[in-house]
Short mmCIF file of C-alpha atoms in Angstrom, two decimals:
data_model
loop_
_atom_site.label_atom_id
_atom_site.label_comp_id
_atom_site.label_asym_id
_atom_site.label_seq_id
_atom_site.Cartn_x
_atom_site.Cartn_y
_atom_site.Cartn_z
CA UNK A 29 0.00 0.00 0.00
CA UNK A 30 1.19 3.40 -0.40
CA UNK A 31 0.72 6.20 2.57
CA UNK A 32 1.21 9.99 2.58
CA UNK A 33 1.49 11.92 5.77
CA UNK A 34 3.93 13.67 8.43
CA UNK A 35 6.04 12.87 10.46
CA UNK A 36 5.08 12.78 14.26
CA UNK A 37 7.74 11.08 15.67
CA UNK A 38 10.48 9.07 14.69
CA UNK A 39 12.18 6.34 17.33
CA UNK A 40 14.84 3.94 17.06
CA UNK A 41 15.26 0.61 18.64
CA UNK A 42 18.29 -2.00 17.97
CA UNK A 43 17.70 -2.28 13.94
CA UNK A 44 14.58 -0.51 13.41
CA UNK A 45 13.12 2.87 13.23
CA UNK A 46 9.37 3.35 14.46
CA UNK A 47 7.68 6.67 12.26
CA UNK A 48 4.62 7.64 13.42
CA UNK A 49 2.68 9.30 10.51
CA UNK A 50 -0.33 11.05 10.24
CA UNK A 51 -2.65 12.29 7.61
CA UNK A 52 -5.20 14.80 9.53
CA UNK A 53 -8.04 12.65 8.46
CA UNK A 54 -8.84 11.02 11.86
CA UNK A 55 -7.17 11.09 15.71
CA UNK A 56 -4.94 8.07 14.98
CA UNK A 57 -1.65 7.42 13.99
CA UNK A 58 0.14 4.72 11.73
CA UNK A 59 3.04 3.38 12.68
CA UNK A 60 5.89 2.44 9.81
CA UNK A 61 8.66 0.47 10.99
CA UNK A 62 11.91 0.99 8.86
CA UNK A 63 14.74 -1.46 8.44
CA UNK A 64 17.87 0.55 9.55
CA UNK A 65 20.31 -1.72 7.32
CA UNK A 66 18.28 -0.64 4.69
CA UNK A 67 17.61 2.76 5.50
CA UNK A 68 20.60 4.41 7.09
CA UNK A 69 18.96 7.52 7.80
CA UNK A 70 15.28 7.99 8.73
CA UNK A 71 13.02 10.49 7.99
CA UNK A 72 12.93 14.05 9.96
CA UNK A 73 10.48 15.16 12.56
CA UNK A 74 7.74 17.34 10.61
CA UNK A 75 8.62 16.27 7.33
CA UNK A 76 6.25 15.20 4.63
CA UNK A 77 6.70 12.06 3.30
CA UNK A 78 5.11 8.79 0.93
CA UNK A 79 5.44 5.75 2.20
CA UNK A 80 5.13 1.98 0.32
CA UNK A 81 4.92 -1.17 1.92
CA UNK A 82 2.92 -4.06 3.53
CA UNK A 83 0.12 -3.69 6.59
CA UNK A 84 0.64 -6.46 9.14
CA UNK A 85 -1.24 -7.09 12.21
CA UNK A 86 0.39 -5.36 15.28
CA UNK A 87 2.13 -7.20 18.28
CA UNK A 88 1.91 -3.52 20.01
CA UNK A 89 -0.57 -2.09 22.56
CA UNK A 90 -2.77 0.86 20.95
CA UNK A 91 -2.33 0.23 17.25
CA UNK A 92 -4.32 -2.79 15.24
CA UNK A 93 -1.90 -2.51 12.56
CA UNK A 94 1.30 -0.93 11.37
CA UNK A 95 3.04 -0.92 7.53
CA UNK A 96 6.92 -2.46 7.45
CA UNK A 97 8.28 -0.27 4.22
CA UNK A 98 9.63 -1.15 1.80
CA UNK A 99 10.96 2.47 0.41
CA UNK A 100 9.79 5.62 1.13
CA UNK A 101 10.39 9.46 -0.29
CA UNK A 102 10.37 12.66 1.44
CA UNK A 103 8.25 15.65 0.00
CA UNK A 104 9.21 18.11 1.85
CA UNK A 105 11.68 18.47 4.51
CA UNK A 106 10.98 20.49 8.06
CA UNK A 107 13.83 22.84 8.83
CA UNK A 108 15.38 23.15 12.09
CA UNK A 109 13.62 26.52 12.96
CA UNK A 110 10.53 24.46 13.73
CA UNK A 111 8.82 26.54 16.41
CA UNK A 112 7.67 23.23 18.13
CA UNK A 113 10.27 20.89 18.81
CA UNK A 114 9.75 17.40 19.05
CA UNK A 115 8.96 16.25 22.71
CA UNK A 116 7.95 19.34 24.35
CA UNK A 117 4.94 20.93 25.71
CA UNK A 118 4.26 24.44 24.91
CA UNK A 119 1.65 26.51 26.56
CA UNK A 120 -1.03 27.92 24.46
CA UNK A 121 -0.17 31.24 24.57
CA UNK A 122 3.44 29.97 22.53
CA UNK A 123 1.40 27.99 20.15
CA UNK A 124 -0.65 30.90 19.67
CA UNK A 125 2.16 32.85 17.86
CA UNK A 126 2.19 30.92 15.31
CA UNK A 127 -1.65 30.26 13.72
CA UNK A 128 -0.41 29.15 10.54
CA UNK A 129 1.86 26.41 12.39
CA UNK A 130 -0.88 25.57 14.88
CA UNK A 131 -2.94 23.17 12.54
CA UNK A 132 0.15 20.90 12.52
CA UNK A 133 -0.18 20.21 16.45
CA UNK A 134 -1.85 17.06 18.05
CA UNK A 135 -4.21 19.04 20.13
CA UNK A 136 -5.69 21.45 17.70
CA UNK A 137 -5.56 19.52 14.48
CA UNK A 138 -8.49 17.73 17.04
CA UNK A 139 -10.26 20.39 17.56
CA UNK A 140 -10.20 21.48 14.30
CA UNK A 141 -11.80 18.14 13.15
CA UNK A 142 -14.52 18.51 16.14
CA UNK A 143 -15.46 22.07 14.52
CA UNK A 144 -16.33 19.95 11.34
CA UNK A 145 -18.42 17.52 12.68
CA UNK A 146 -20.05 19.96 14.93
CA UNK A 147 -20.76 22.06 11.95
CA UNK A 148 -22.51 19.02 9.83
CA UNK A 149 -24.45 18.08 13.11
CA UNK A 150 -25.83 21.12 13.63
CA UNK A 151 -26.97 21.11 9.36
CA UNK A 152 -28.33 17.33 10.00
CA UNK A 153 -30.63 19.15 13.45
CA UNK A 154 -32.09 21.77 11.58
CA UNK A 155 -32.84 19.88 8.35
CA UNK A 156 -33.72 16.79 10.59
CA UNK A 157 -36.44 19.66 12.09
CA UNK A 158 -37.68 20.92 8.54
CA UNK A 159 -36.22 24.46 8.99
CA UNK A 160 -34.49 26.12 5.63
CA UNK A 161 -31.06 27.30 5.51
CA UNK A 162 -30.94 30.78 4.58
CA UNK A 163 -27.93 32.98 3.43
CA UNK A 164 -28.07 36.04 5.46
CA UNK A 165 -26.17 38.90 4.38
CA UNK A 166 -22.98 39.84 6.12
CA UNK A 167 -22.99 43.87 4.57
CA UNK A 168 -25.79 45.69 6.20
CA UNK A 169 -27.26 48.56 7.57
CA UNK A 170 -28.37 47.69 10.78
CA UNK A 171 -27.29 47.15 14.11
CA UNK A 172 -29.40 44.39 15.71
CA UNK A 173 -28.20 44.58 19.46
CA UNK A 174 -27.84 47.97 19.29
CA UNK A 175 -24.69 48.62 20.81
CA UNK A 176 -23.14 50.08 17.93
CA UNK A 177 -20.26 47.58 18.37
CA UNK A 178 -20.15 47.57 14.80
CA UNK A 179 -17.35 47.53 11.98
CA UNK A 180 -17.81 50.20 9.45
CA UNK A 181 -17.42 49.40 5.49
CA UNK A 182 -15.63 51.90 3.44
CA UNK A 183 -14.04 51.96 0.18
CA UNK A 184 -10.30 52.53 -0.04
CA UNK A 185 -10.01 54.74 -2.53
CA UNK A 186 -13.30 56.51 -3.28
CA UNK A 187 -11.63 58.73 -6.13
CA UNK A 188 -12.78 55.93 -8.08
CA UNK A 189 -16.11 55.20 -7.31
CA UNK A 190 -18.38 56.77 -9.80
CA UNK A 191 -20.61 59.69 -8.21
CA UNK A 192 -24.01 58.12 -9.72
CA UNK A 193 -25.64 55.05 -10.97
CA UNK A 194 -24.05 55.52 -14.90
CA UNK A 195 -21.01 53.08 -15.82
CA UNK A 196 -22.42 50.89 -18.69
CA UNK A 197 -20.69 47.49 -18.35
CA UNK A 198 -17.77 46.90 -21.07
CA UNK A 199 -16.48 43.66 -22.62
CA UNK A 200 -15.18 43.14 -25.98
CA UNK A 201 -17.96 40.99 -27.21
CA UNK A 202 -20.76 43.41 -28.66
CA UNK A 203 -23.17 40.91 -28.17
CA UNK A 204 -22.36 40.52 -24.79
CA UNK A 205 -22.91 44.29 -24.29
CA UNK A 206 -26.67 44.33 -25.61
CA UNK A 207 -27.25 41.99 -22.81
CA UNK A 208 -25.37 43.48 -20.27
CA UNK A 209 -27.15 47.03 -20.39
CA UNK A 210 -27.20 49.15 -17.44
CA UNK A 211 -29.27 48.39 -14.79
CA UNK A 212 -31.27 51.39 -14.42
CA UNK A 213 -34.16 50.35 -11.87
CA UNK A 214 -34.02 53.11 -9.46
CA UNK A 215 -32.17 51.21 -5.70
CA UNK A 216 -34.67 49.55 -3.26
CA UNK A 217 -34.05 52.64 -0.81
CA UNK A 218 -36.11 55.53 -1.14
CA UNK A 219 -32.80 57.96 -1.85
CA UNK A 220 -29.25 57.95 -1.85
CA UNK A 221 -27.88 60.03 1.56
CA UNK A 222 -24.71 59.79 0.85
CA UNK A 223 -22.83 59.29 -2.52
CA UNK A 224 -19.46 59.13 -0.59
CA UNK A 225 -20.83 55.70 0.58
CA UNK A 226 -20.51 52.59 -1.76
CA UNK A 227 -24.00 52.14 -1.04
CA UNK A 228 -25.28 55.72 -0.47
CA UNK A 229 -25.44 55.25 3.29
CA UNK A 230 -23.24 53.58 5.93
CA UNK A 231 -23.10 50.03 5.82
CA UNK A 232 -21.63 47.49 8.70
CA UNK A 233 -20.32 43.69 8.69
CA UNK A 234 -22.97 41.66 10.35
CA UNK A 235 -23.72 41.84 14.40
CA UNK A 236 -26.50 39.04 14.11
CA UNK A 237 -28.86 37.44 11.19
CA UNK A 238 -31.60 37.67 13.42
CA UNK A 239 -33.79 40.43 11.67
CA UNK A 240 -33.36 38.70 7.86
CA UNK A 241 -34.36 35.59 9.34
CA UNK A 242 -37.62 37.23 11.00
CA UNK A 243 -38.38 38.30 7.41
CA UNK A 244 -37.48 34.69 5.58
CA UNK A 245 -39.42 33.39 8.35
CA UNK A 246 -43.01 35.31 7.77
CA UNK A 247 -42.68 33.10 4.67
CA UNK A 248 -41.20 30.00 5.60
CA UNK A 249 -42.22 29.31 8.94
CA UNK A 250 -38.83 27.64 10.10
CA UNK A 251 -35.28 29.28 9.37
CA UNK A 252 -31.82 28.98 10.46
CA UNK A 253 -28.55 30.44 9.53
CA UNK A 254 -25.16 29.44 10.22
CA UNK A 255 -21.91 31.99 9.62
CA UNK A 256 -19.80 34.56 10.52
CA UNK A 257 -20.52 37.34 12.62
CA UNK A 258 -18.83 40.65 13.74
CA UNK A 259 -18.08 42.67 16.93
CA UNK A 260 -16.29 45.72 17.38
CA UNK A 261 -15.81 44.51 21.07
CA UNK A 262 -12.42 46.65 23.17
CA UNK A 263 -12.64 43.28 25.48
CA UNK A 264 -9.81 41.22 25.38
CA UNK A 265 -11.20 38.70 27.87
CA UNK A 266 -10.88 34.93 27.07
CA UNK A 267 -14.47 34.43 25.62
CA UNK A 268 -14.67 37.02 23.24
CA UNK A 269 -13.92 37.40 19.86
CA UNK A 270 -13.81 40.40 16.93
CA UNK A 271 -15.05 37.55 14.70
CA UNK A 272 -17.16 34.74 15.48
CA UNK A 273 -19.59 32.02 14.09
CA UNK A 274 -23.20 32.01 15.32
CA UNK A 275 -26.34 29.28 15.27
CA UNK A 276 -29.60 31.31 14.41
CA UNK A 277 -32.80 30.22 14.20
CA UNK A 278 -35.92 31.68 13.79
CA UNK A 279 -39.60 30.12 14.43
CA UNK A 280 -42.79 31.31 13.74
CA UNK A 281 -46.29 30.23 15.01
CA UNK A 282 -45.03 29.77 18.82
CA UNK A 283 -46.59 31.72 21.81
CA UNK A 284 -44.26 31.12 24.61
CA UNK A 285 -40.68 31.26 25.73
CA UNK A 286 -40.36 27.52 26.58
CA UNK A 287 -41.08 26.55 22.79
CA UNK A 288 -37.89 28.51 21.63
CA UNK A 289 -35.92 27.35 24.39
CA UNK A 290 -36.64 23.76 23.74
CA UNK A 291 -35.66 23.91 20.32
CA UNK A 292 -32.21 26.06 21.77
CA UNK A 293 -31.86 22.73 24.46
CA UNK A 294 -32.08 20.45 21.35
CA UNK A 295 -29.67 21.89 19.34
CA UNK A 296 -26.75 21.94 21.90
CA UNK A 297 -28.04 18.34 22.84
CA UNK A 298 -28.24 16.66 19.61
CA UNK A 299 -24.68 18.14 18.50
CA UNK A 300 -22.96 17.23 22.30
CA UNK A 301 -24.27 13.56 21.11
CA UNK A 302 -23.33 13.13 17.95
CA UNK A 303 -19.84 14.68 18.92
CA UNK A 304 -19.63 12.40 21.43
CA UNK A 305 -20.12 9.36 19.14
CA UNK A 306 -17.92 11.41 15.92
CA UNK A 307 -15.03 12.50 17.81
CA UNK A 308 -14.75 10.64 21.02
CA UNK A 309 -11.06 10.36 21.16
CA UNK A 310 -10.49 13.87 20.35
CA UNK A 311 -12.46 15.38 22.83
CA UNK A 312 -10.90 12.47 25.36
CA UNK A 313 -7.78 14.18 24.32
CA UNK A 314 -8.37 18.17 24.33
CA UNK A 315 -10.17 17.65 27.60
CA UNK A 316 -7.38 15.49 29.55
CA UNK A 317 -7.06 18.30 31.96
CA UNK A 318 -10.51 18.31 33.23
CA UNK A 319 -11.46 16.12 36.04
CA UNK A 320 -14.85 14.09 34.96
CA UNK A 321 -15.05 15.73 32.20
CA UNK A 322 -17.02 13.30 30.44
CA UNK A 323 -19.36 13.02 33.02
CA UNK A 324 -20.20 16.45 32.59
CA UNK A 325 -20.80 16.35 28.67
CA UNK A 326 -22.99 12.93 29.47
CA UNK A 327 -24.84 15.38 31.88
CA UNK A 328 -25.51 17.79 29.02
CA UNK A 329 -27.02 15.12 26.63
CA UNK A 330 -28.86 13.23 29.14
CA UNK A 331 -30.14 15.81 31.92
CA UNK A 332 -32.34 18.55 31.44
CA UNK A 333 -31.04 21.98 31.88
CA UNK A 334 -31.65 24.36 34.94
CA UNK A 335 -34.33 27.06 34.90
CA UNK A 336 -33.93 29.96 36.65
CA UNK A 337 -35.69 33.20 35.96
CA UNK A 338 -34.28 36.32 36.41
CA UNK A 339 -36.23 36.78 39.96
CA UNK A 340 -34.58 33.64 41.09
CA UNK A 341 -30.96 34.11 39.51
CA UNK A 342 -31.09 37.73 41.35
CA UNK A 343 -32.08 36.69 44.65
CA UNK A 344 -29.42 33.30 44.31
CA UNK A 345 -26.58 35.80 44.07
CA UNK A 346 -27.88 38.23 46.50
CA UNK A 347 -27.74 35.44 49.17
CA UNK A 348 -24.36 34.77 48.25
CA UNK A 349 -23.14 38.23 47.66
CA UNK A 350 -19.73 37.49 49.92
CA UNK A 351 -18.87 35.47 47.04
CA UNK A 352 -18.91 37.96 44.47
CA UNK A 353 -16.32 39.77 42.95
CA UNK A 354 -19.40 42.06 41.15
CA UNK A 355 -22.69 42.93 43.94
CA UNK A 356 -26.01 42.65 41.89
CA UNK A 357 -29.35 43.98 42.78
CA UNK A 358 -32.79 43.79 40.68
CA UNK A 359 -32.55 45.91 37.71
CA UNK A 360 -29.15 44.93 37.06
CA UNK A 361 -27.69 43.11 34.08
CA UNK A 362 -26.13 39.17 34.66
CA UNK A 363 -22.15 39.64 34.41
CA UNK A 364 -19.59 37.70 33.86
CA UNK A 365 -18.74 36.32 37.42
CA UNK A 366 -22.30 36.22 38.58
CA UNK A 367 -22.90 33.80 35.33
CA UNK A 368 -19.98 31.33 36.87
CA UNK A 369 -21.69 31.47 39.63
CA UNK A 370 -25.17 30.45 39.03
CA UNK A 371 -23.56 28.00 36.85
CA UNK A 372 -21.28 26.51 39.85
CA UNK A 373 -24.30 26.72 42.53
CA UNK A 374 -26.63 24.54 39.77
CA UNK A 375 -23.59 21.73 40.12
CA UNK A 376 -21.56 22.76 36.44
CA UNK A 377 -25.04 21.99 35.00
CA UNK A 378 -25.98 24.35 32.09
CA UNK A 379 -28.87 27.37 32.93
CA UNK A 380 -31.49 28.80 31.36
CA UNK A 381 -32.14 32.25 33.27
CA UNK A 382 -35.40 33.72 31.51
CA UNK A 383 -37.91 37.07 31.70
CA UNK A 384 -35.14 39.61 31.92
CA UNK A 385 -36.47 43.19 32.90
CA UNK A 386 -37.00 44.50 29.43
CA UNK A 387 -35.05 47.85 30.20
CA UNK A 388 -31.72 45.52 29.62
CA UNK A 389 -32.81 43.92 26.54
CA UNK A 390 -33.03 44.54 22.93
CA UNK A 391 -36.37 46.81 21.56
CA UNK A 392 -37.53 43.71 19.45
CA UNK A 393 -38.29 41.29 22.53
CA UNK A 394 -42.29 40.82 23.75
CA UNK A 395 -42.61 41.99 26.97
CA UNK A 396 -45.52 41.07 29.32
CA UNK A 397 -47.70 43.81 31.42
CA UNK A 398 -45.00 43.82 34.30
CA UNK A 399 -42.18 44.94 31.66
CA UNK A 400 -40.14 41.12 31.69
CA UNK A 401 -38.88 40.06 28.48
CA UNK A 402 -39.98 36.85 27.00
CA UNK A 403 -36.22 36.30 26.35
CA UNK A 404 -33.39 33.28 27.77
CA UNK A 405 -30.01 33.58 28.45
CA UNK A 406 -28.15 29.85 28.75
CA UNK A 407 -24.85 29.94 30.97
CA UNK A 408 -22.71 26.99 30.62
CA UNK A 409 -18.95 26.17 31.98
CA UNK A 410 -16.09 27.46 30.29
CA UNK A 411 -18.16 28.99 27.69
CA UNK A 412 -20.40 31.87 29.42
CA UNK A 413 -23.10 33.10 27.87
CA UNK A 414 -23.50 30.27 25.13
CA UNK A 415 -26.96 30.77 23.97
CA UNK A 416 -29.79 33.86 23.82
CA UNK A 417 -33.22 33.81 22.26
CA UNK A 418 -36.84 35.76 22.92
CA UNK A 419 -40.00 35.87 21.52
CA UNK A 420 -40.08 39.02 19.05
CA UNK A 421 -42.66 41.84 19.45
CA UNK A 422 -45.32 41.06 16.39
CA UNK A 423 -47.49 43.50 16.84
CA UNK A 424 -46.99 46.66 14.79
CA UNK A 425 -48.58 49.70 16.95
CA UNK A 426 -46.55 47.98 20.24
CA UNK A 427 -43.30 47.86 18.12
CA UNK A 428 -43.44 51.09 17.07
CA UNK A 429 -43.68 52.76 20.24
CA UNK A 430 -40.37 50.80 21.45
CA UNK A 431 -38.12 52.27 18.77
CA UNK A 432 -37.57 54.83 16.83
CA UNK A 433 -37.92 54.02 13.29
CA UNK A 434 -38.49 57.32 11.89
CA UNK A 435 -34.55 58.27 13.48
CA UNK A 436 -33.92 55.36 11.99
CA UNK A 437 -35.14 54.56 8.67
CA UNK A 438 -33.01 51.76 7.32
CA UNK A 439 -34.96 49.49 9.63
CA UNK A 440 -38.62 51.14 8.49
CA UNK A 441 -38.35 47.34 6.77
CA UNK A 442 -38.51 45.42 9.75
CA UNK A 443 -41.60 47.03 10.85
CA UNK A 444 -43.13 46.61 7.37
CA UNK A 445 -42.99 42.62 8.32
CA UNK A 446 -45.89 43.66 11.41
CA UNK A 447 -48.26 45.02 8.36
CA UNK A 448 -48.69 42.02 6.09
CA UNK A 449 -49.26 38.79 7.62
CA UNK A 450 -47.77 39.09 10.88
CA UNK A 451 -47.49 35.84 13.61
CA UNK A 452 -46.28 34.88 16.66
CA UNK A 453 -42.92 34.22 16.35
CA UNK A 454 -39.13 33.97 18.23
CA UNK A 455 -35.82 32.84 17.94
CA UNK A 456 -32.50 32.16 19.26
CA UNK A 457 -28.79 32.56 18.67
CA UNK A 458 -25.91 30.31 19.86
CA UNK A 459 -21.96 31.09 19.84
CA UNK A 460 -20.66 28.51 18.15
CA UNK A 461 -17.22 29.21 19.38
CA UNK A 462 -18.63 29.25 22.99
CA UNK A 463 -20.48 26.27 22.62
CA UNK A 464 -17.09 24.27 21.74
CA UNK A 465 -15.09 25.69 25.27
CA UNK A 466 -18.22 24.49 26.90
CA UNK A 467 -18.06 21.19 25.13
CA UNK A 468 -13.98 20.65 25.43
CA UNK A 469 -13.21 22.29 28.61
CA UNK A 470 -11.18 25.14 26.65
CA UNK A 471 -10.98 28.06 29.08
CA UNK A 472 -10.23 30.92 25.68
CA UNK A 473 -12.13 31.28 22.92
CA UNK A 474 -8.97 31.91 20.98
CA UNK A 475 -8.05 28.47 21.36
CA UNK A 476 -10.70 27.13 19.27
CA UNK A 477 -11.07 29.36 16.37
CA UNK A 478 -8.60 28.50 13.45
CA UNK A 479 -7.35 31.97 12.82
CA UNK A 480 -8.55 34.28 15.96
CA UNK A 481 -9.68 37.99 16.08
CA UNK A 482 -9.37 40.37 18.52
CA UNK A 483 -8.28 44.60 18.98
CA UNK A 484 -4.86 44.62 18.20
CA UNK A 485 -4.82 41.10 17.16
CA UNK A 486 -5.18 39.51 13.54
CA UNK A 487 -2.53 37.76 12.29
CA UNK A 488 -2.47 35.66 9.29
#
């Protein structure tokens, strides 16, 4: 058979070298044994190499199998300014330094293949589910939390845009032109403010898909999306991110809180499972540092999840206020250490903490007659605030009053979905970044995400 890989180790013992090679394609290594009478010197740590030879059953513990070569060829060599050097641990903030070198290490080349079958778990939920994947845009014009943590969109040089709608496309084939006309249809919004702007007002990468989805789903009744999305965040705390990948889902025709939050539950479930199943000697391995780990990931698939509300969360930490770093009274919003705490006090158990006061929470939540948000937050371990989801104000006279649409006219759309056909409807978002610390025990968020983005921070 013939074998491609790199070099992971290379050992020698009396007339024999022992290569351990790997591919990326799964956790486990082959081992080639080399005849040192026949080959003098063996091949270097990190190299690339092809392998031919024969598979024979394996006398050793841990390996089925192993392939006695016959010859072998080296690709590419690995020089001797390898940042990691063969039998030595690094810590993460080392490994870190070098993003494009990272893939090549044990630990995250693991990870990296748990981020793939996450991904196609969470595509199997939703489609299991009926709900329709929908490309939401990442250019818009709105900011869905609100708090204008946004990243602007200009044009580099905008000498050369043109001032108006009026460059005819050009190509060398006439016949190509007559089809390729200008496209004079006046744009969807009402005028151009600004023809400094690419697209005649300002424009932002992507806080959330949550308002497209609300208008794919007056139509579709179930919709999810799955992708990048964008924070001008100053934090440079271990669970946050300039650039991140969220879960969104959107659901119309429910009435209360605990239908959304089911469906939230379900999602993080049904991925933990099938991860555990997928990648079990991965996550065996990225998690060795964590005492009962597994344990704690069969308690996510198999238990349900606490459910505080906010009433209850509050008075919880105000009983146990000598343990905070951060006091919190009623009124206040859940921070950072009092979320590790409710967390710790529910035994490392994920929590749902529902009907927030609706002065801390986005205008599009439905609030009830005592001002609570029909909204969740879900605080797991190591991850924080994984998940968040509401039911969304659907009635057009209450929205209205909430927000100011005619300050802000680029969202006059949104309200336009409460005219024509309007239903009960709410949604959720998970990190998916967040969701893998909870799952592997990974204390930074950086540690997770291929190539990491943060203020001051975004190499490669």
């Amino acid at each position: 058979v013939l074998v491609r890989g790199w070099v992971q180790s290379v050992r020698n013992h009396k007339d024999l070298y022992f290569v351990d090679l790997v591919d990326g394609t799964c956790f486990g290594r082959l081992q080639i044994v080399l005849d040192a009478q026949e080959h003098s010197i063996p091949p270097k740590y990190g190299s690339s190499i092809k392998v031919e030879g024969s598979v024979v059953k394996s006398l050793h513990k841990g390996q089925e199998v192993e392939l006695h070569a016959n010859s072998w060829k080296t690709y590419g060599e690995c020089a001797e300014d390898y940042p990691f050097v063969y039998h030595q641990k690094f810590s993460q903030e080392f490994i870190r330094q070098y993003l494009h070198l990272r893939p090549k290490t044990r630990k995250f080349s693991s990870i990296l293949r748990i981020r793939n079958n996450a991904s196609i778990a969470v595509q199997n939920l939703f489609q299991k589910e009926v709900f329709c994947f929908i490309h939401t845009p990442i250019i818009t014009q709105n900011d869905c939390e609100g708090a204008g943590e946004v990243f602007s969109i200009e044009v580099r040089d905008k000498d050369k845009l043109p001032k108006e709608n009026s460059v005819e496309f050009k190509d060398q084939s006439n016949a190509l032109n007559d089809n390729l006309k200008l496209d004079k249809s006046p744009p969807i919004s009402s005028k151009i403010n600004n023809e400094e702007e690419f697209f005649g007002s300002p424009t932002y990468l992507t806080v959330s898909g949550q308002l497209h989805l609300e208008a794919m789903v007056s139509a579709l009744s179930r919709v999810y999306t799955f992708g990048p999305t964008f924070r001008a965040e100053g934090s440079q705390t271990r669970l946050h991110a300039s650039e991140f990948q969220m879960i969104e889902a959107e659901i119309a025709f429910v009435e209360t809180i605990n239908d959304v939050l089911q469906v939230a539950e379900k999602c993080i479930k049904y991925v933990t499972e099938s991860l555990l199943e997928s990648c079990k000697d991965e996550i065996i391995f990225t998690s060795e540092n964590n005492r009962d780990h597994q344990d704690y990931l069969n308690k996510i698939v198999s238990k349900n999840f606490v459910h505080l509300s906010y009433s209850e969360a509050v008075i919880i930490l105000e009983n146990n206020r000598k343990r905070l770093k951060v006091p919190i009274k009623y009124g206040d919003d859940i921070g950072t250490d009092h979320k590790q705490f409710l967390v710790k006090y529910c035994n490392n158990t994920p929590v749902f903490v529902s009907m927030f006061p609706s002065s801390i929470k986005p205008f599009y939540m439905k609030t009830d007659e005592r001002n609570l948000a029909y909204c969740f937050d879900l605080f797991a371990p190591f991850g924080g605030e994984v998940c968040g989801g509401s039911l969304r104000e659907d009635n057009y006279d209450l929205l209205k009053e909430k927000f100011s649409f005619e300050e802000n006219p680029s969202l006059s759309w949104y309200l336009d979905l409460r005219k024509y056909g309007s239903v009960p409807h709410g949604g959720f978002g998970i990190g998916f970044d967040r969701y893998l610390q909870c799952v592997l025990g990974i204390p930074n968020i950086r540690d997770v995400i291929p190539f990491p983005r943060r203020k001051f921070d975004c190499k490669c």
